[in-house]
Short mmCIF file of C-alpha atoms in Angstrom, two decimals:
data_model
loop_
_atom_site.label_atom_id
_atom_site.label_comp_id
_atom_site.label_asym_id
_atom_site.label_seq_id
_atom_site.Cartn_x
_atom_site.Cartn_y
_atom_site.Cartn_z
CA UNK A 1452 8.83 -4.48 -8.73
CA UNK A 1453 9.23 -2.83 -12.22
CA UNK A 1454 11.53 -0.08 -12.39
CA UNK A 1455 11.50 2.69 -15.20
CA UNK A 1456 14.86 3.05 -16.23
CA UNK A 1457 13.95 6.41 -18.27
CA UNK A 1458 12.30 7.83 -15.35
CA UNK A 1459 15.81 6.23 -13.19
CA UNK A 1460 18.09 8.26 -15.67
CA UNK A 1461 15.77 11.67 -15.48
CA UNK A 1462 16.03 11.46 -11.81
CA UNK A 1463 19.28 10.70 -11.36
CA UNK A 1464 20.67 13.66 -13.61
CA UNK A 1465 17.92 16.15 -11.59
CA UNK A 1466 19.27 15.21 -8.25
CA UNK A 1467 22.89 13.31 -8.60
CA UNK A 1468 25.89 16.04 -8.23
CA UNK A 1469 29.66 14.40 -8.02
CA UNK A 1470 31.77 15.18 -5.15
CA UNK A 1471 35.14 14.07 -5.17
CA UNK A 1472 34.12 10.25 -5.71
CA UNK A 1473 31.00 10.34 -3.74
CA UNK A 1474 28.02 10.85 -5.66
CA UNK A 1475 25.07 11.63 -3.77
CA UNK A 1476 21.50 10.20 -5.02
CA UNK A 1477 18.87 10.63 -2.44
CA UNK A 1478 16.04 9.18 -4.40
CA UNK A 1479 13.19 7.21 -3.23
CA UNK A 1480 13.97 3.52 -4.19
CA UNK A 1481 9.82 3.27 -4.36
CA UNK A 1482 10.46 6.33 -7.07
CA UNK A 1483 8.87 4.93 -9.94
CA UNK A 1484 5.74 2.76 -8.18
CA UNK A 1485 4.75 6.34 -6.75
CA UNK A 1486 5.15 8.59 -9.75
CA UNK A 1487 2.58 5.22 -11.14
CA UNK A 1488 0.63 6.00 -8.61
CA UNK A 1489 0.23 9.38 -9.29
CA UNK A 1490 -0.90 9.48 -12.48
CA UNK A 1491 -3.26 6.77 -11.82
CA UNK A 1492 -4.64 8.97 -9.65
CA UNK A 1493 -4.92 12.09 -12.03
CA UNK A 1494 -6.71 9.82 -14.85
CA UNK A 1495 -9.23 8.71 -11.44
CA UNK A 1496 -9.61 12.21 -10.51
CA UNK A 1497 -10.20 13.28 -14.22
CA UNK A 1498 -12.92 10.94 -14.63
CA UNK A 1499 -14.63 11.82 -11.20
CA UNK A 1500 -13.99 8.41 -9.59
CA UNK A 1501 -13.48 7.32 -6.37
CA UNK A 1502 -10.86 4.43 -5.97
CA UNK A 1503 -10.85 1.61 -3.13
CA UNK A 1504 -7.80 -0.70 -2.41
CA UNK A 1505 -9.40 -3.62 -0.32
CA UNK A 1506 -6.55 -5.07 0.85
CA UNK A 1507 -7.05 -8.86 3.30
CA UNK A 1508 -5.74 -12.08 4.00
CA UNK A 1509 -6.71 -14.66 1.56
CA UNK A 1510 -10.33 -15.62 2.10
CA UNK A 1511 -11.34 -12.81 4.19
CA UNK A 1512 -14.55 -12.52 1.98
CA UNK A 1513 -13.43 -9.68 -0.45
CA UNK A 1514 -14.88 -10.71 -4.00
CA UNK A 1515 -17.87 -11.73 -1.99
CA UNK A 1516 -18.24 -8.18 -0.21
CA UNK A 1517 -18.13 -7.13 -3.67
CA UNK A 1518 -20.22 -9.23 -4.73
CA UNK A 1519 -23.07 -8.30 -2.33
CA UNK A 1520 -21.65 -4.61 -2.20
CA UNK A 1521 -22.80 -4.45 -6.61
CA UNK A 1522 -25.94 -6.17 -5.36
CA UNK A 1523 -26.82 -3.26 -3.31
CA UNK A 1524 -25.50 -0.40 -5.50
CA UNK A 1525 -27.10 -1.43 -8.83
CA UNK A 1526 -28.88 1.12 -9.90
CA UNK A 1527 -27.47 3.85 -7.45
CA UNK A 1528 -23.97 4.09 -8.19
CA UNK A 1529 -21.73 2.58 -11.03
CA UNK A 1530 -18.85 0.17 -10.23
CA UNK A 1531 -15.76 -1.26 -11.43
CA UNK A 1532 -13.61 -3.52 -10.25
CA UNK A 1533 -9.65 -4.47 -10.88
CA UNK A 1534 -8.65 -7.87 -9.18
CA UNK A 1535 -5.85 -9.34 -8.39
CA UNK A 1536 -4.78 -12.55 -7.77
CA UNK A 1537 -1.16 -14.72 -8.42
CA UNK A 1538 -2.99 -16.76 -10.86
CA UNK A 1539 -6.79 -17.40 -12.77
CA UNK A 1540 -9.45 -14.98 -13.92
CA UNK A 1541 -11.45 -16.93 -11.31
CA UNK A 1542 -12.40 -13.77 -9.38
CA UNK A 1543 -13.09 -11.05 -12.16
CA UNK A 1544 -15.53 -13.94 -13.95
CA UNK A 1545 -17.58 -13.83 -10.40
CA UNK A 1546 -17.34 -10.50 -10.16
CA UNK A 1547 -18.98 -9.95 -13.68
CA UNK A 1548 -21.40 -12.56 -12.74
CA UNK A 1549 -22.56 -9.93 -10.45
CA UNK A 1550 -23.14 -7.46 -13.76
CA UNK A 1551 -19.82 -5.54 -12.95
CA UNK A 1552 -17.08 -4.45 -15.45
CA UNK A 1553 -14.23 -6.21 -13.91
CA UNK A 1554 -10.18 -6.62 -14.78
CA UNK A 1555 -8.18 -9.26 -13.94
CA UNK A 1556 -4.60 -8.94 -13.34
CA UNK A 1557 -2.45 -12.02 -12.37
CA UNK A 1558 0.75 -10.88 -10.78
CA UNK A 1559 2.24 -14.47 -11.48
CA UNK A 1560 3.42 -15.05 -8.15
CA UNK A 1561 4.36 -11.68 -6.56
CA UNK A 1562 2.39 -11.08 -3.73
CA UNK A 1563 1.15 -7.42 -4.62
CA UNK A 1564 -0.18 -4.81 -6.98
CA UNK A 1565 1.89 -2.11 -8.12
CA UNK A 1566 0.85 0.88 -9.74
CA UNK A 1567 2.23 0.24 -13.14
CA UNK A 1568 -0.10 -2.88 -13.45
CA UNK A 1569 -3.24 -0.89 -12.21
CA UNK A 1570 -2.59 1.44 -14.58
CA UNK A 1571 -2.94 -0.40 -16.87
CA UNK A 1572 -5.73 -2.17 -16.21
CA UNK A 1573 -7.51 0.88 -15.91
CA UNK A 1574 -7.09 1.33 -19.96
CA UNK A 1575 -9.10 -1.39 -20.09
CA UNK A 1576 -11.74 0.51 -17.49
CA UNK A 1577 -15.08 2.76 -18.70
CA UNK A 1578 -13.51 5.15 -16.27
CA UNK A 1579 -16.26 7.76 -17.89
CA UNK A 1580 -18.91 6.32 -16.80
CA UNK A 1581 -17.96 4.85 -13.08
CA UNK A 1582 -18.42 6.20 -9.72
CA UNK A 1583 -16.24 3.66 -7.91
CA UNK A 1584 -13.26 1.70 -8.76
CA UNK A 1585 -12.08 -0.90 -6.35
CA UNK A 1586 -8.56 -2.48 -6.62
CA UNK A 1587 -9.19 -6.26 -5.38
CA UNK A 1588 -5.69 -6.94 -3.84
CA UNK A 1589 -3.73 -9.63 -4.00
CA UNK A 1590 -4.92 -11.71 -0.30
CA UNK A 1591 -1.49 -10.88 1.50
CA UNK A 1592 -1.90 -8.53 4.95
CA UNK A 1593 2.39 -7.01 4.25
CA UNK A 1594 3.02 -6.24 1.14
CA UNK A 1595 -0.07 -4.79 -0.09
CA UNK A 1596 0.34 -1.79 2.39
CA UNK A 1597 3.59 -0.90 1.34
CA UNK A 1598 2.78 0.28 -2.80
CA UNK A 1599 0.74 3.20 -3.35
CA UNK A 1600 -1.56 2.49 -6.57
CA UNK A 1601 -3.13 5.67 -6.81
CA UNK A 1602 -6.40 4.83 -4.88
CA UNK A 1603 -8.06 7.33 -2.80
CA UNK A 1604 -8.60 5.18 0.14
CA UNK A 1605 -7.38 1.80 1.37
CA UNK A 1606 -9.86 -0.36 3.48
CA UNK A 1607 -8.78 -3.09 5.12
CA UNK A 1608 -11.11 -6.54 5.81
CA UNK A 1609 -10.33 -8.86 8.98
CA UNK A 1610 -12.61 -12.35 8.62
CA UNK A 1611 -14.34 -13.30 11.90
CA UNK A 1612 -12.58 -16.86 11.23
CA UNK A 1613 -9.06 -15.21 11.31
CA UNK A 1614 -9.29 -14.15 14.70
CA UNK A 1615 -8.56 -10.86 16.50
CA UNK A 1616 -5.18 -10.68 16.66
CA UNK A 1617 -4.90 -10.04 12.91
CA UNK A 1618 -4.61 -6.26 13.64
CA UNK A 1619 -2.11 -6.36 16.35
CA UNK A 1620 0.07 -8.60 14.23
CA UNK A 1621 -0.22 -7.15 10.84
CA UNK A 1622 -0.46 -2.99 12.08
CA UNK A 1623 0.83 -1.62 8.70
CA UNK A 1624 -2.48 -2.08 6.84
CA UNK A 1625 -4.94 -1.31 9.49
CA UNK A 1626 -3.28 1.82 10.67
CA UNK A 1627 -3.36 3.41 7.09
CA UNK A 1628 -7.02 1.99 6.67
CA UNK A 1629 -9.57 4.56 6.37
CA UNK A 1630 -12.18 1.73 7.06
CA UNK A 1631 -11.91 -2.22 7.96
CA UNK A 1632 -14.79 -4.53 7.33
CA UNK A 1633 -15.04 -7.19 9.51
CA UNK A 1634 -16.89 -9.41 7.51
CA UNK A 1635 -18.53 -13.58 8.00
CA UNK A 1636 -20.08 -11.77 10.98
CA UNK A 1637 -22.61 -14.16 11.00
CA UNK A 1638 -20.03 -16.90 12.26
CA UNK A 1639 -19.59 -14.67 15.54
CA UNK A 1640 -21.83 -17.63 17.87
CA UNK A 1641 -19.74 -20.33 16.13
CA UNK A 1642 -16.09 -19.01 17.04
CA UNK A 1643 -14.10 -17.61 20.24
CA UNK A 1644 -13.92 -13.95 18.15
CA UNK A 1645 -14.02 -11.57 20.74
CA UNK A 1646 -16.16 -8.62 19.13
CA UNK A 1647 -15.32 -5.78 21.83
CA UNK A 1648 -12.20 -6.72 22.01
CA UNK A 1649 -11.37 -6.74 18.88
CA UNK A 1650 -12.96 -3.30 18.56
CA UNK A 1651 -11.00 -1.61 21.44
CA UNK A 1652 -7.96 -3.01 19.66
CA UNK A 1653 -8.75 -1.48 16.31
CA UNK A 1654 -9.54 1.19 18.23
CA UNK A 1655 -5.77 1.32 19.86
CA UNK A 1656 -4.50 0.92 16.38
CA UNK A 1657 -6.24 3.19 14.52
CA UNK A 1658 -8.91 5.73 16.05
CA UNK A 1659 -9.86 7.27 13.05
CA UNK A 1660 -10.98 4.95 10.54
CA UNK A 1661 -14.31 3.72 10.69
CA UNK A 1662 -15.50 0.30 11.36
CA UNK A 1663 -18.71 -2.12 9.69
CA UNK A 1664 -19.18 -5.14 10.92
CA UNK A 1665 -20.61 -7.07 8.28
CA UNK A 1666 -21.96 -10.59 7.02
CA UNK A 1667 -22.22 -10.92 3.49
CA UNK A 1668 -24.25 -13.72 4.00
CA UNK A 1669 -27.13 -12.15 6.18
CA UNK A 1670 -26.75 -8.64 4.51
CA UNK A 1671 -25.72 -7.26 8.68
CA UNK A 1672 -24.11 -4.35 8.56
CA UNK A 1673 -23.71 -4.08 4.56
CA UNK A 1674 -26.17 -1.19 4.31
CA UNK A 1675 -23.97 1.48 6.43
CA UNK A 1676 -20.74 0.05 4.34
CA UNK A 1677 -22.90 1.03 1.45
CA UNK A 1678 -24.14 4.36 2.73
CA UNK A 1679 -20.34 4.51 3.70
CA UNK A 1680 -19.28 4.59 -0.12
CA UNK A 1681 -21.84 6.53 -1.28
CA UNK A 1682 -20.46 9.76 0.68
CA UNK A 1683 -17.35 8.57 -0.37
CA UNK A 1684 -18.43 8.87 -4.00
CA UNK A 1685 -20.71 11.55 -3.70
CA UNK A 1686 -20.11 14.21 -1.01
CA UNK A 1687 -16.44 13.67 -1.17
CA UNK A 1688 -15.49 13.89 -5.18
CA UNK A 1689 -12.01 14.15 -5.71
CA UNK A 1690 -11.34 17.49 -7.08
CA UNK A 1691 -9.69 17.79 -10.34
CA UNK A 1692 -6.91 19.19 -9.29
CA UNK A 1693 -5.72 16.94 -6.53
CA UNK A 1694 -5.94 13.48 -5.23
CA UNK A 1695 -5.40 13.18 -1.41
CA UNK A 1696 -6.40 10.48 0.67
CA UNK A 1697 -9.68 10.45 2.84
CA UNK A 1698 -8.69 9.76 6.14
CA UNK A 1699 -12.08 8.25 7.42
CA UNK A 1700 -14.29 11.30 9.27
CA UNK A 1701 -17.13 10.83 11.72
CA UNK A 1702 -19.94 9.85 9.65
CA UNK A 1703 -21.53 6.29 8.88
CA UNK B 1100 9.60 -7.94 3.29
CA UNK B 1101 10.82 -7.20 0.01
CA UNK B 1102 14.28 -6.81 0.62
CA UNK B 1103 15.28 -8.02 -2.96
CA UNK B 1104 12.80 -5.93 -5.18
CA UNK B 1105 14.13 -3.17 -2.80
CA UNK B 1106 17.96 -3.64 -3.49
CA UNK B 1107 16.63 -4.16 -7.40
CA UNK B 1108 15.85 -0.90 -7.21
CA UNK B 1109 18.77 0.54 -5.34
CA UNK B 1110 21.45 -1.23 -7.71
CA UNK B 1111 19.19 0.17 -10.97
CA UNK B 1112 19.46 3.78 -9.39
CA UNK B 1113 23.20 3.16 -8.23
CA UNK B 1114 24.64 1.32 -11.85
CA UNK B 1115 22.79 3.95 -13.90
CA UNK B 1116 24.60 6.98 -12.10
CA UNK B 1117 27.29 5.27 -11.92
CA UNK B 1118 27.24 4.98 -15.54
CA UNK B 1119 26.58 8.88 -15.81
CA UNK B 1120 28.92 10.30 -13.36
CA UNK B 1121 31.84 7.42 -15.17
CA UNK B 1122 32.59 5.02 -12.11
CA UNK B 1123 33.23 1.81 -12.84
CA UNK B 1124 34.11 0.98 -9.55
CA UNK B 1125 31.81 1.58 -6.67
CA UNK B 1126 32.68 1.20 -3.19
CA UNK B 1127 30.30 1.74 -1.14
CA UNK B 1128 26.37 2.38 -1.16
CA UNK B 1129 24.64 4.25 2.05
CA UNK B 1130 21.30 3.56 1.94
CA UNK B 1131 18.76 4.94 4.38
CA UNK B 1132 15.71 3.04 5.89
CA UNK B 1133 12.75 4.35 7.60
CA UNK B 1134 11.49 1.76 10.53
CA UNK B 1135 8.08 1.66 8.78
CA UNK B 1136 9.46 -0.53 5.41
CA UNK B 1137 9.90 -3.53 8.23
CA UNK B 1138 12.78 -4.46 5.77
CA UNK B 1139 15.13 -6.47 7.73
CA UNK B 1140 19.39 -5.34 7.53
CA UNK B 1141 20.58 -9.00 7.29
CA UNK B 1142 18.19 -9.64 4.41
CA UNK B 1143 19.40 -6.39 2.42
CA UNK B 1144 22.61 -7.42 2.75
CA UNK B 1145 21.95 -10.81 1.53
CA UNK B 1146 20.03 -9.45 -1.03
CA UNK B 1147 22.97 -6.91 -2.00
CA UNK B 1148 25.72 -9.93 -2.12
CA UNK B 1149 23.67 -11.70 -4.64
CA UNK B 1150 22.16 -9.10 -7.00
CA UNK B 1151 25.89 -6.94 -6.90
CA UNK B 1152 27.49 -10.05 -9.04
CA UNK B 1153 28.72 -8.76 -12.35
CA UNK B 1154 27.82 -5.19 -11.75
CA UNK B 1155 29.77 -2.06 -11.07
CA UNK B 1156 28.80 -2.40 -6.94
CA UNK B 1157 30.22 -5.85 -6.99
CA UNK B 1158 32.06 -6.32 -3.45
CA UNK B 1159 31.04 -3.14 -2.53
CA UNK B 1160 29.91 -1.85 1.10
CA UNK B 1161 26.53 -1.54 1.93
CA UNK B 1162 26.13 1.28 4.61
CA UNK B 1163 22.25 0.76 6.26
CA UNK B 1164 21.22 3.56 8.35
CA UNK B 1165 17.85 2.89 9.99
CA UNK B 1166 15.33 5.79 11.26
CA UNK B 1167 13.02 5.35 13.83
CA UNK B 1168 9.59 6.17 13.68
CA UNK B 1169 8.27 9.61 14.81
CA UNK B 1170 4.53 10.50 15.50
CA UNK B 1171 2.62 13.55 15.67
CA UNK B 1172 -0.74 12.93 17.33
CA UNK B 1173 -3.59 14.40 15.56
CA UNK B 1174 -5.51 15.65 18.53
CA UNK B 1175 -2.38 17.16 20.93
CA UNK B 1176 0.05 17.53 18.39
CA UNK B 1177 2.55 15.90 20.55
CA UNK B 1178 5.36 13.98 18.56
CA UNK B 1179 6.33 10.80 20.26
CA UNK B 1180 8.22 7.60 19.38
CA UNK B 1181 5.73 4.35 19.46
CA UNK B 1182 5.99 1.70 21.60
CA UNK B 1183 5.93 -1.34 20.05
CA UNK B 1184 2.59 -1.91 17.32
CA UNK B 1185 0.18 0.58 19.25
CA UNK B 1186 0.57 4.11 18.30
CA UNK B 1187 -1.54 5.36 21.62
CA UNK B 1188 0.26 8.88 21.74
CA UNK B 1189 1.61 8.84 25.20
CA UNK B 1190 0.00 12.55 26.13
CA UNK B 1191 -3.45 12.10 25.46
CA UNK B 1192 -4.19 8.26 24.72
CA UNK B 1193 -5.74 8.36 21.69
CA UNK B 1194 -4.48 7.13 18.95
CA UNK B 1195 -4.50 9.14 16.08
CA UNK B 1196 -1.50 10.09 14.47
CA UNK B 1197 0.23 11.44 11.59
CA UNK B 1198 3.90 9.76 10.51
CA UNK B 1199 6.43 12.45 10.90
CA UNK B 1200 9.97 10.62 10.22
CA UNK B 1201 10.55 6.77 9.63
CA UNK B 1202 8.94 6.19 5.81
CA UNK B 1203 12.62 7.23 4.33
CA UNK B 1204 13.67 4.57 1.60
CA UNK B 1205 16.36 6.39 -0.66
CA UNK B 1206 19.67 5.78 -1.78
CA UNK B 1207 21.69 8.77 0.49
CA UNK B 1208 24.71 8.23 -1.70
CA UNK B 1209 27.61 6.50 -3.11
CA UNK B 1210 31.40 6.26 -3.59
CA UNK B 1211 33.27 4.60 -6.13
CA UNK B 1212 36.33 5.54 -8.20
#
């Protein structure tokens, strides 16, 4: 994590007061990742985009549900992407394959995005003319959950090959989800992947976020995730004024 | 999880007020943890042995107090303690609900002379 010392020594004066020999802080250690992630959001919200932080295990199918997910929006709605990944440009060069403006950021080895390196990658971003931004995590079902980088929602993807228990084991992510793609639905007849209960589960976990089940592969499901964004983008605009997170709804 | 980037933090906050407030000897450092940060106590202290070395906290105490999480469910507005990873709110069932106390990850304060 990188810390901002000046922003350390500005809050420390606001809020330390000496007493005796006990000087009392009370400062958020995550301080400087969220005042990141606020302006991150401001420079979003200024430019009328909507950010997405997909956030998976490795090789849940996330540059490939964006692949298929700039397939179906070309033409409709204008995308970016930021990726992350420990190391290579592997990822952003298949994601502009797919005619996408795409970032790479290699955390070189830390298992996470923070703020700070979103933000800048999104000086590198035609924020002007996007709709959507999505933040490509780095594959890791912890850590990712824990650092706010100014998106407006987080959606969370759980591979048919993981297995169902992903959610019950890993809660943090899928709890703050506002949607989880379950995605290589196609492999469903091939695996022991328990569909219902795996829905009652997410269900349990988190009852308001919505759910697609998807297969890149035979298109299932992709169209609602689609339509699912497009509200997203369009009916729900960030307002200038204020970020805020969407916290799912009753549509899709 | 990320015990040391955590404690990174906390001994950047505590050696740079430190520095302000002119104590070059701190004793100990209360440090307050919600339930939600998963961040383990033996692993903060481990990570507070080893970062501490050559800084003004060296051989200091490191005081953990943890909170527990507290719901509020969305649809009955009851506030409830989880059980275990489901956050079903024990009045109605359903499982909706808005954190009300156990995200807290902030330095409380510290003594030194």
């Amino acid at each position: 994590m990188s810390v901002d010392i000046n922003e350390m020594k500005h809050g420390s004066k606001m809020k330390g007061t000496v007493s005796k020999l006990r000087i009392i802080v009370g400062r958020d250690l995550l301080h400087a990742n969220a005042g990141r992630a606020v302006e991150n959001r401001a420079l979003l919200d200024k430019n009328r985009v909507v950010a997405v932080n997909l956030i998976s295990s490795p090789g849940s199918g996330k540059t490939t549900l964006l692949e298929k997910t700039a397939e179906l929006l070309r033409g409709k709605m204008s995308i970016g992407v930021v990726v992350g990944d420990l190391y290579t440009a592997r990822d952003a060069q298949r994601i502009e394959r797919a005619g996408v403006t795409a970032v790479q950021i290699n955390t070189a080895g830390l298992c996470h995005l923070t703020a700070d390196m979103v933000g800048r990658a999104l000086q590198e971003m035609p924020l002007a003319r996007l709709d959507i931004l999505f933040v490509e995590n780095v594959g890791n079902l912890v850590c990712p959950a824990a650092f706010d980088l100014g998106e407006h929602v987080k959606v969370a993807l759980l591979s048919v090959t993981e297995g169902i228990d992903k959610p019950a084991k890993y809660p943090g992510i899928f709890r703050e989800a506002a949607a989880t793609v379950i995605s290589k639905a196609d492999l469903l007849p091939y695996t022991d992947f328990d569909l219902p209960a795996c829905l009652g589960e997410m269900r349990q976990i988190n009852g308001g976020q919505q759910v697609f089940v998807t297969s890149a592969r035979s298109g299932q499901g992709l169209d609602r995730w689609c339509h699912w964004l497009g509200q997203l983008a369009g009916d729900n605009l960030p307002p200038v004024e204020a970020g805020g997170s969407y916290t799912g709804g009753t549509g899709g | 999880m990320h015990e040391l980037s955590l404690i990174h933090a906390l001994i950047d906050t505590v050696v740079q007020s430190a520095r302000e407030n002119g104590i070059t000897k701190v004793t100990k450092v209360k440090l307050v943890v919600g339930e939600s940060h998963g961040a383990l106590p033996d692993a903060l202290q481990f990570a507070f042995d080893i970062l501490t070395v050559d800084t003004v906290c060296a051989g200091a105490e490191l005081a953990i107090e943890k909170n527990a999480l507290l719901l509020k469910c969305r649809e009955c507005a009851r506030e409830f303690h989880p059980e275990g990873y489901l956050f079903c709110c024990p009045g109605c069932g359903v499982s909706n609900a808005a954190l009300v106390k156990g995200n807290e990850l902030y330095v409380e304060y510290f003594e030194g002379e």
